[in-house]
PDB file of C-alpha atoms in Angstrom:
ATOM      1  CA  UNK P   1      -9.834  31.205  -4.728  1.00 91.00           C
ATOM      2  CA  UNK P   2     -11.813  27.501  -3.683  1.00 93.00           C
ATOM      3  CA  UNK P   3     -14.129  25.817  -6.253  1.00 95.00           C
ATOM      4  CA  UNK P   4     -16.839  23.744  -4.335  1.00 95.00           C
ATOM      5  CA  UNK P   5     -18.882  23.325  -7.227  1.00 96.00           C
ATOM      6  CA  UNK P   6     -19.096  22.642 -10.428  1.00 97.00           C
ATOM      7  CA  UNK P   7     -15.624  20.840 -11.362  1.00 96.00           C
ATOM      8  CA  UNK P   8     -13.406  23.629 -12.901  1.00 97.00           C
ATOM      9  CA  UNK P   9     -11.232  23.244 -15.769  1.00 95.00           C
ATOM     10  CA  UNK P  10      -7.928  22.996 -13.536  1.00 91.00           C
ATOM     11  CA  UNK P  11      -7.745  23.028  -9.814  1.00 84.00           C
ATOM     12  CA  UNK P  12      -4.625  24.577  -9.294  1.00 89.00           C
ATOM     13  CA  UNK P  13      -4.884  27.704  -7.141  1.00 89.00           C
ATOM     14  CA  UNK P  14      -1.802  28.939  -8.081  1.00 90.00           C
ATOM     15  CA  UNK P  15      -2.511  29.298 -11.845  1.00 94.00           C
ATOM     16  CA  UNK P  16      -5.904  31.576 -10.890  1.00 95.00           C
ATOM     17  CA  UNK P  17      -3.743  34.809 -11.851  1.00 94.00           C
ATOM     18  CA  UNK P  18      -3.512  33.416 -15.122  1.00 96.00           C
ATOM     19  CA  UNK P  19      -5.894  34.979 -17.870  1.00 96.00           C
ATOM     20  CA  UNK P  20      -8.596  34.188 -18.825  1.00 97.00           C
ATOM     21  CA  UNK P  21      -9.260  30.435 -17.402  1.00 96.00           C
ATOM     22  CA  UNK P  22      -6.512  30.297 -14.752  1.00 95.00           C
ATOM     23  CA  UNK P  23      -4.236  28.340 -17.110  1.00 93.00           C
ATOM     24  CA  UNK P  24      -6.466  26.252 -18.491  1.00 94.00           C
ATOM     25  CA  UNK P  25      -7.239  27.379 -22.006  1.00 93.00           C
ATOM     26  CA  UNK P  26      -8.406  24.129 -23.475  1.00 93.00           C
ATOM     27  CA  UNK P  27     -11.684  22.430 -23.107  1.00 93.00           C
ATOM     28  CA  UNK P  28     -10.995  19.340 -19.920  1.00 90.00           C
ATOM     29  CA  UNK P  29     -13.182  16.258 -19.320  1.00 91.00           C
ATOM     30  CA  UNK P  30     -14.791  18.313 -16.557  1.00 93.00           C
ATOM     31  CA  UNK P  31     -17.613  18.805 -18.553  1.00 96.00           C
ATOM     32  CA  UNK P  32     -20.663  19.997 -16.367  1.00 97.00           C
ATOM     33  CA  UNK P  33     -24.300  19.697 -17.499  1.00 97.00           C
ATOM     34  CA  UNK P  34     -27.074  22.196 -16.684  1.00 98.00           C
ATOM     35  CA  UNK P  35     -30.674  22.770 -17.922  1.00 97.00           C
ATOM     36  CA  UNK P  36     -31.017  25.966 -19.689  1.00 95.00           C
ATOM     37  CA  UNK P  37     -33.975  27.185 -17.945  1.00 92.00           C
ATOM     38  CA  UNK P  38     -32.728  26.049 -14.542  1.00 94.00           C
ATOM     39  CA  UNK P  39     -31.124  28.187 -11.659  1.00 95.00           C
ATOM     40  CA  UNK P  40     -27.360  26.732 -12.222  1.00 97.00           C
ATOM     41  CA  UNK P  41     -25.267  26.887  -9.165  1.00 97.00           C
ATOM     42  CA  UNK P  42     -21.566  28.146  -8.995  1.00 98.00           C
ATOM     43  CA  UNK P  43     -20.687  27.676  -5.809  1.00 97.00           C
ATOM     44  CA  UNK P  44     -16.885  29.479  -4.860  1.00 97.00           C
ATOM     45  CA  UNK P  45     -14.923  30.311  -1.592  1.00 96.00           C
ATOM     46  CA  UNK P  46     -12.854  33.530  -2.067  1.00 94.00           C
ATOM     47  CA  UNK P  47     -10.456  32.997   1.255  1.00 89.00           C
ATOM     48  CA  UNK P  48      -9.617  36.470   1.475  1.00 87.00           C
ATOM     49  CA  UNK P  49     -10.468  40.572   1.152  1.00 90.00           C
ATOM     50  CA  UNK P  50     -13.749  41.654  -0.364  1.00 94.00           C
ATOM     51  CA  UNK P  51     -14.306  42.634  -4.038  1.00 95.00           C
ATOM     52  CA  UNK P  52     -16.892  40.565  -6.660  1.00 97.00           C
ATOM     53  CA  UNK P  53     -16.822  37.859  -8.661  1.00 98.00           C
ATOM     54  CA  UNK P  54     -17.471  38.356 -12.061  1.00 98.00           C
ATOM     55  CA  UNK P  55     -19.463  35.100 -14.177  1.00 98.00           C
ATOM     56  CA  UNK P  56     -19.186  35.820 -17.615  1.00 98.00           C
ATOM     57  CA  UNK P  57     -19.195  33.255 -20.420  1.00 98.00           C
ATOM     58  CA  UNK P  58     -17.417  32.050 -23.834  1.00 98.00           C
ATOM     59  CA  UNK P  59     -19.267  30.822 -27.248  1.00 98.00           C
ATOM     60  CA  UNK P  60     -15.758  29.051 -28.361  1.00 96.00           C
ATOM     61  CA  UNK P  61     -14.790  26.408 -26.060  1.00 96.00           C
ATOM     62  CA  UNK P  62     -10.958  27.237 -26.062  1.00 96.00           C
ATOM     63  CA  UNK P  63     -10.232  30.679 -24.824  1.00 96.00           C
ATOM     64  CA  UNK P  64      -7.478  32.991 -25.075  1.00 96.00           C
ATOM     65  CA  UNK P  65      -7.293  37.152 -23.840  1.00 95.00           C
ATOM     66  CA  UNK P  66      -8.820  37.760 -27.328  1.00 96.00           C
ATOM     67  CA  UNK P  67     -11.654  35.269 -26.763  1.00 97.00           C
ATOM     68  CA  UNK P  68     -15.369  37.415 -27.036  1.00 97.00           C
ATOM     69  CA  UNK P  69     -17.068  37.302 -23.429  1.00 98.00           C
ATOM     70  CA  UNK P  70     -20.350  38.142 -22.430  1.00 98.00           C
ATOM     71  CA  UNK P  71     -21.578  39.001 -19.016  1.00 98.00           C
ATOM     72  CA  UNK P  72     -24.112  36.475 -16.843  1.00 98.00           C
ATOM     73  CA  UNK P  73     -23.781  37.924 -13.225  1.00 97.00           C
ATOM     74  CA  UNK P  74     -21.963  40.094 -10.801  1.00 97.00           C
ATOM     75  CA  UNK P  75     -21.859  39.320  -7.172  1.00 97.00           C
ATOM     76  CA  UNK P  76     -20.513  41.719  -4.453  1.00 97.00           C
ATOM     77  CA  UNK P  77     -18.393  39.789  -2.370  1.00 96.00           C
ATOM     78  CA  UNK P  78     -18.426  41.830   1.232  1.00 96.00           C
ATOM     79  CA  UNK P  79     -16.237  39.116   2.942  1.00 95.00           C
ATOM     80  CA  UNK P  80     -14.421  36.057   2.668  1.00 94.00           C
ATOM     81  CA  UNK P  81     -16.718  32.773   2.619  1.00 95.00           C
ATOM     82  CA  UNK P  82     -18.624  30.656   0.174  1.00 97.00           C
ATOM     83  CA  UNK P  83     -21.318  32.410  -2.008  1.00 97.00           C
ATOM     84  CA  UNK P  84     -23.641  30.387  -4.124  1.00 97.00           C
ATOM     85  CA  UNK P  85     -24.569  32.460  -7.487  1.00 97.00           C
ATOM     86  CA  UNK P  86     -27.615  30.801  -9.321  1.00 97.00           C
ATOM     87  CA  UNK P  87     -27.406  31.626 -13.239  1.00 97.00           C
ATOM     88  CA  UNK P  88     -30.612  31.176 -15.678  1.00 94.00           C
ATOM     89  CA  UNK P  89     -28.795  30.272 -18.857  1.00 97.00           C
ATOM     90  CA  UNK P  90     -32.113  30.996 -20.373  1.00 97.00           C
ATOM     91  CA  UNK P  91     -32.423  34.804 -19.779  1.00 96.00           C
ATOM     92  CA  UNK P  92     -28.814  35.438 -21.086  1.00 96.00           C
ATOM     93  CA  UNK P  93     -30.300  33.446 -24.689  1.00 97.00           C
ATOM     94  CA  UNK P  94     -28.911  30.652 -24.273  1.00 98.00           C
ATOM     95  CA  UNK P  95     -30.405  27.798 -25.801  1.00 97.00           C
ATOM     96  CA  UNK P  96     -29.935  23.351 -25.054  1.00 97.00           C
ATOM     97  CA  UNK P  97     -27.827  22.014 -27.276  1.00 97.00           C
ATOM     98  CA  UNK P  98     -24.740  24.434 -26.791  1.00 98.00           C
ATOM     99  CA  UNK P  99     -21.347  23.569 -25.283  1.00 98.00           C
ATOM    100  CA  UNK P 100     -20.088  27.010 -23.353  1.00 98.00           C
ATOM    101  CA  UNK P 101     -16.906  27.980 -20.862  1.00 98.00           C
ATOM    102  CA  UNK P 102     -18.584  30.037 -18.015  1.00 98.00           C
ATOM    103  CA  UNK P 103     -15.690  32.314 -16.601  1.00 98.00           C
ATOM    104  CA  UNK P 104     -15.754  33.719 -12.916  1.00 98.00           C
ATOM    105  CA  UNK P 105     -13.346  36.501 -12.220  1.00 97.00           C
ATOM    106  CA  UNK P 106     -12.602  37.091  -8.282  1.00 96.00           C
ATOM    107  CA  UNK P 107     -11.691  41.068  -7.948  1.00 95.00           C
ATOM    108  CA  UNK P 108     -10.225  40.701  -4.654  1.00 92.00           C
ATOM    109  CA  UNK P 109      -8.520  43.263  -2.267  1.00 89.00           C
ATOM    110  CA  UNK P 110      -6.713  42.648   0.341  1.00 81.00           C
ATOM    111  CA  UNK P 111      -4.296  44.524   2.817  1.00 81.00           C
ATOM    112  CA  UNK P 112      -4.801  47.522   0.046  1.00 84.00           C
ATOM    113  CA  UNK P 113      -3.779  45.138  -3.082  1.00 88.00           C
ATOM    114  CA  UNK P 114      -6.225  43.982  -5.574  1.00 89.00           C
ATOM    115  CA  UNK P 115      -5.730  40.643  -7.168  1.00 92.00           C
ATOM    116  CA  UNK P 116      -7.834  39.335 -10.269  1.00 95.00           C
ATOM    117  CA  UNK P 117      -8.212  35.099  -9.892  1.00 96.00           C
ATOM    118  CA  UNK P 118      -9.603  33.399 -12.611  1.00 97.00           C
ATOM    119  CA  UNK P 119     -11.540  30.033 -12.754  1.00 97.00           C
ATOM    120  CA  UNK P 120     -13.541  28.625 -16.120  1.00 98.00           C
ATOM    121  CA  UNK P 121     -15.756  25.966 -16.375  1.00 98.00           C
ATOM    122  CA  UNK P 122     -17.013  23.395 -19.246  1.00 98.00           C
ATOM    123  CA  UNK P 123     -20.644  23.598 -19.405  1.00 98.00           C
ATOM    124  CA  UNK P 124     -23.505  22.117 -21.599  1.00 97.00           C
ATOM    125  CA  UNK P 125     -26.550  23.282 -21.377  1.00 98.00           C
ATOM    126  CA  UNK P 126     -29.623  20.804 -21.910  1.00 97.00           C
ATOM    127  CA  UNK P 127     -33.470  20.791 -21.521  1.00 95.00           C
ATOM    128  CA  UNK P 128     -33.055  19.212 -18.184  1.00 92.00           C
ATOM    129  CA  UNK P 129     -30.420  18.777 -16.009  1.00 90.00           C
ATOM    130  CA  UNK P 130     -29.184  15.216 -14.974  1.00 88.00           C
ATOM    131  CA  UNK P 131     -30.779  13.878 -11.788  1.00 81.00           C
ATOM    132  CA  UNK P 132     -27.841  13.070  -9.169  1.00 61.00           C
ATOM    133  CA  UNK P 133     -26.692   9.552  -8.964  1.00 44.00           C
ATOM    134  CA  UNK P 134     -26.545   9.511  -5.486  1.00 35.00           C
ATOM    135  CA  UNK P 135     -29.962  11.434  -4.899  1.00 35.00           C
ATOM    136  CA  UNK P 136     -28.051  12.875  -2.019  1.00 33.00           C
ATOM    137  CA  UNK P 137     -29.124  16.405  -0.820  1.00 34.00           C
ATOM    138  CA  UNK P 138     -25.412  18.715  -1.188  1.00 34.00           C
ATOM    139  CA  UNK P 139     -26.382  21.292   1.191  1.00 32.00           C
ATOM    140  CA  UNK P 140     -23.278  21.025   3.261  1.00 32.00           C
ATOM    141  CA  UNK P 141     -21.257  21.514   0.570  1.00 36.00           C
ATOM    142  CA  UNK P 142     -22.559  25.522   0.591  1.00 37.00           C
ATOM    143  CA  UNK P 143     -22.311  26.260   4.417  1.00 40.00           C
ATOM    144  CA  UNK P 144     -25.506  28.450   4.699  1.00 41.00           C
ATOM    145  CA  UNK P 145     -22.765  31.073   4.457  1.00 50.00           C
ATOM    146  CA  UNK P 146     -24.173  33.288   1.214  1.00 53.00           C
ATOM    147  CA  UNK P 147     -26.459  33.439  -1.862  1.00 51.00           C
ATOM    148  CA  UNK P 148     -27.190  34.870  -5.045  1.00 49.00           C
ATOM    149  CA  UNK P 149     -28.971  34.452  -7.682  1.00 47.00           C
ATOM    150  CA  UNK P 150     -29.069  36.173 -11.142  1.00 43.00           C
ATOM    151  CA  UNK P 151     -32.029  37.902 -10.929  1.00 38.00           C
ATOM    152  CA  UNK P 152     -31.126  41.303 -12.577  1.00 36.00           C
ATOM    153  CA  UNK P 153     -30.730  43.184  -9.324  1.00 35.00           C
ATOM    154  CA  UNK P 154     -27.624  41.338  -8.323  1.00 35.00           C
ATOM    155  CA  UNK P 155     -29.010  40.973  -4.504  1.00 35.00           C
ATOM    156  CA  UNK P 156     -28.508  38.363  -1.873  1.00 36.00           C
ATOM    157  CA  UNK P 157     -30.382  36.447   0.159  1.00 34.00           C
ATOM    158  CA  UNK P 158     -29.716  33.238   2.133  1.00 32.00           C
ATOM    159  CA  UNK P 159     -31.369  30.174   0.792  1.00 34.00           C
ATOM    160  CA  UNK P 160     -29.872  27.146   3.238  1.00 34.00           C
ATOM    161  CA  UNK P 161     -28.236  25.093   1.066  1.00 35.00           C
ATOM    162  CA  UNK P 162     -28.337  23.777  -2.475  1.00 33.00           C
ATOM    163  CA  UNK P 163     -30.578  20.707  -4.385  1.00 33.00           C
ATOM    164  CA  UNK P 164     -29.739  18.055  -5.650  1.00 31.00           C
ATOM    165  CA  UNK P 165     -29.575  19.278  -9.106  1.00 34.00           C
ATOM    166  CA  UNK P 166     -25.545  19.924  -8.524  1.00 36.00           C
ATOM    167  CA  UNK P 167     -24.801  16.511  -9.594  1.00 40.00           C
ATOM    168  CA  UNK P 168     -21.668  17.624 -10.804  1.00 42.00           C
ATOM    169  CA  UNK P 169     -20.614  18.018  -6.835  1.00 41.00           C
ATOM    170  CA  UNK P 170     -21.320  14.780  -6.402  1.00 38.00           C
ATOM    171  CA  UNK P 171     -19.490  13.321  -9.699  1.00 40.00           C
ATOM    172  CA  UNK P 172     -16.200  15.434  -8.464  1.00 41.00           C
ATOM    173  CA  UNK P 173     -16.740  14.440  -5.255  1.00 40.00           C
ATOM    174  CA  UNK P 174     -16.849  11.029  -6.160  1.00 38.00           C
ATOM    175  CA  UNK P 175     -13.875  11.734  -8.344  1.00 43.00           C
ATOM    176  CA  UNK P 176     -11.716  12.997  -5.545  1.00 40.00           C
ATOM    177  CA  UNK P 177     -12.373  10.120  -3.340  1.00 36.00           C
ATOM    178  CA  UNK P 178     -11.460   7.681  -5.940  1.00 39.00           C
ATOM    179  CA  UNK P 179      -8.289   9.252  -6.794  1.00 39.00           C
ATOM    180  CA  UNK P 180      -7.609   9.340  -2.738  1.00 42.00           C
ATOM    181  CA  UNK P 181      -7.982   5.598  -2.639  1.00 41.00           C
ATOM    182  CA  UNK P 182      -6.040   4.831  -5.670  1.00 41.00           C
ATOM    183  CA  UNK P 183      -3.203   6.669  -4.210  1.00 40.00           C
ATOM    184  CA  UNK P 184      -3.684   5.171  -1.176  1.00 45.00           C
ATOM    185  CA  UNK P 185      -3.547   1.835  -2.847  1.00 42.00           C
ATOM    186  CA  UNK P 186      -0.553   2.692  -4.516  1.00 43.00           C
ATOM    187  CA  UNK P 187       1.360   3.743  -1.997  1.00 43.00           C
ATOM    188  CA  UNK P 188       1.088   0.967   0.379  1.00 41.00           C
ATOM    189  CA  UNK P 189       1.642  -1.304  -2.623  1.00 44.00           C
ATOM    190  CA  UNK P 190       5.173   0.708  -2.669  1.00 39.00           C
ATOM    191  CA  UNK P 191       5.519   0.276   1.232  1.00 37.00           C
ATOM    192  CA  UNK P 192       5.028  -3.231   0.742  1.00 36.00           C
ATOM    193  CA  UNK P 193       7.491  -3.491  -2.298  1.00 40.00           C
ATOM    194  CA  UNK P 194      10.170  -1.430   0.021  1.00 40.00           C
ATOM    195  CA  UNK P 195       9.533  -3.909   2.581  1.00 40.00           C
ATOM    196  CA  UNK P 196      10.514  -6.707   0.451  1.00 42.00           C
ATOM    197  CA  UNK P 197      13.974  -5.759   0.090  1.00 40.00           C
TER     198      UNK P 197
END
């Protein structure tokens, strides 16, 4: 399962089979701030099969298989694609100032085999989400494939993109670009050093 936004605790796809957080049970620097009463977007891309994505949250920031989880949403996944799930943390009884861990579990069946994939997100709740530093619209990340809202009936509807409130996606994309640039510069330096010998 690929994660588009917000940035997960771990981006190692091979570890997603490890409960409860895809091998990343400790808090990370990837802390995303969401407005407690906003429709906070989680954009995931299951790459195969069909099934559902279950969203839970933990009140403890270090989690194990014994940590109590609380339900947020259950989203049907009829086919591979990009799915945007909007979660209203206030409707789950959460408040501004809390730091939680959101868990996404993809129960996917492909070729008659069912597997569970785990991804976790470090989330801080505030009165309002910070505005995007760049002010860009990140609608291209969604591709308009699928969208669902946590409105109690788990129905789906297309929204054609998502707003700039997902500043976490912008920040994550900038981190990836910066990392690629740093790696490119380091590789170029090694090539120059090797040529000097």
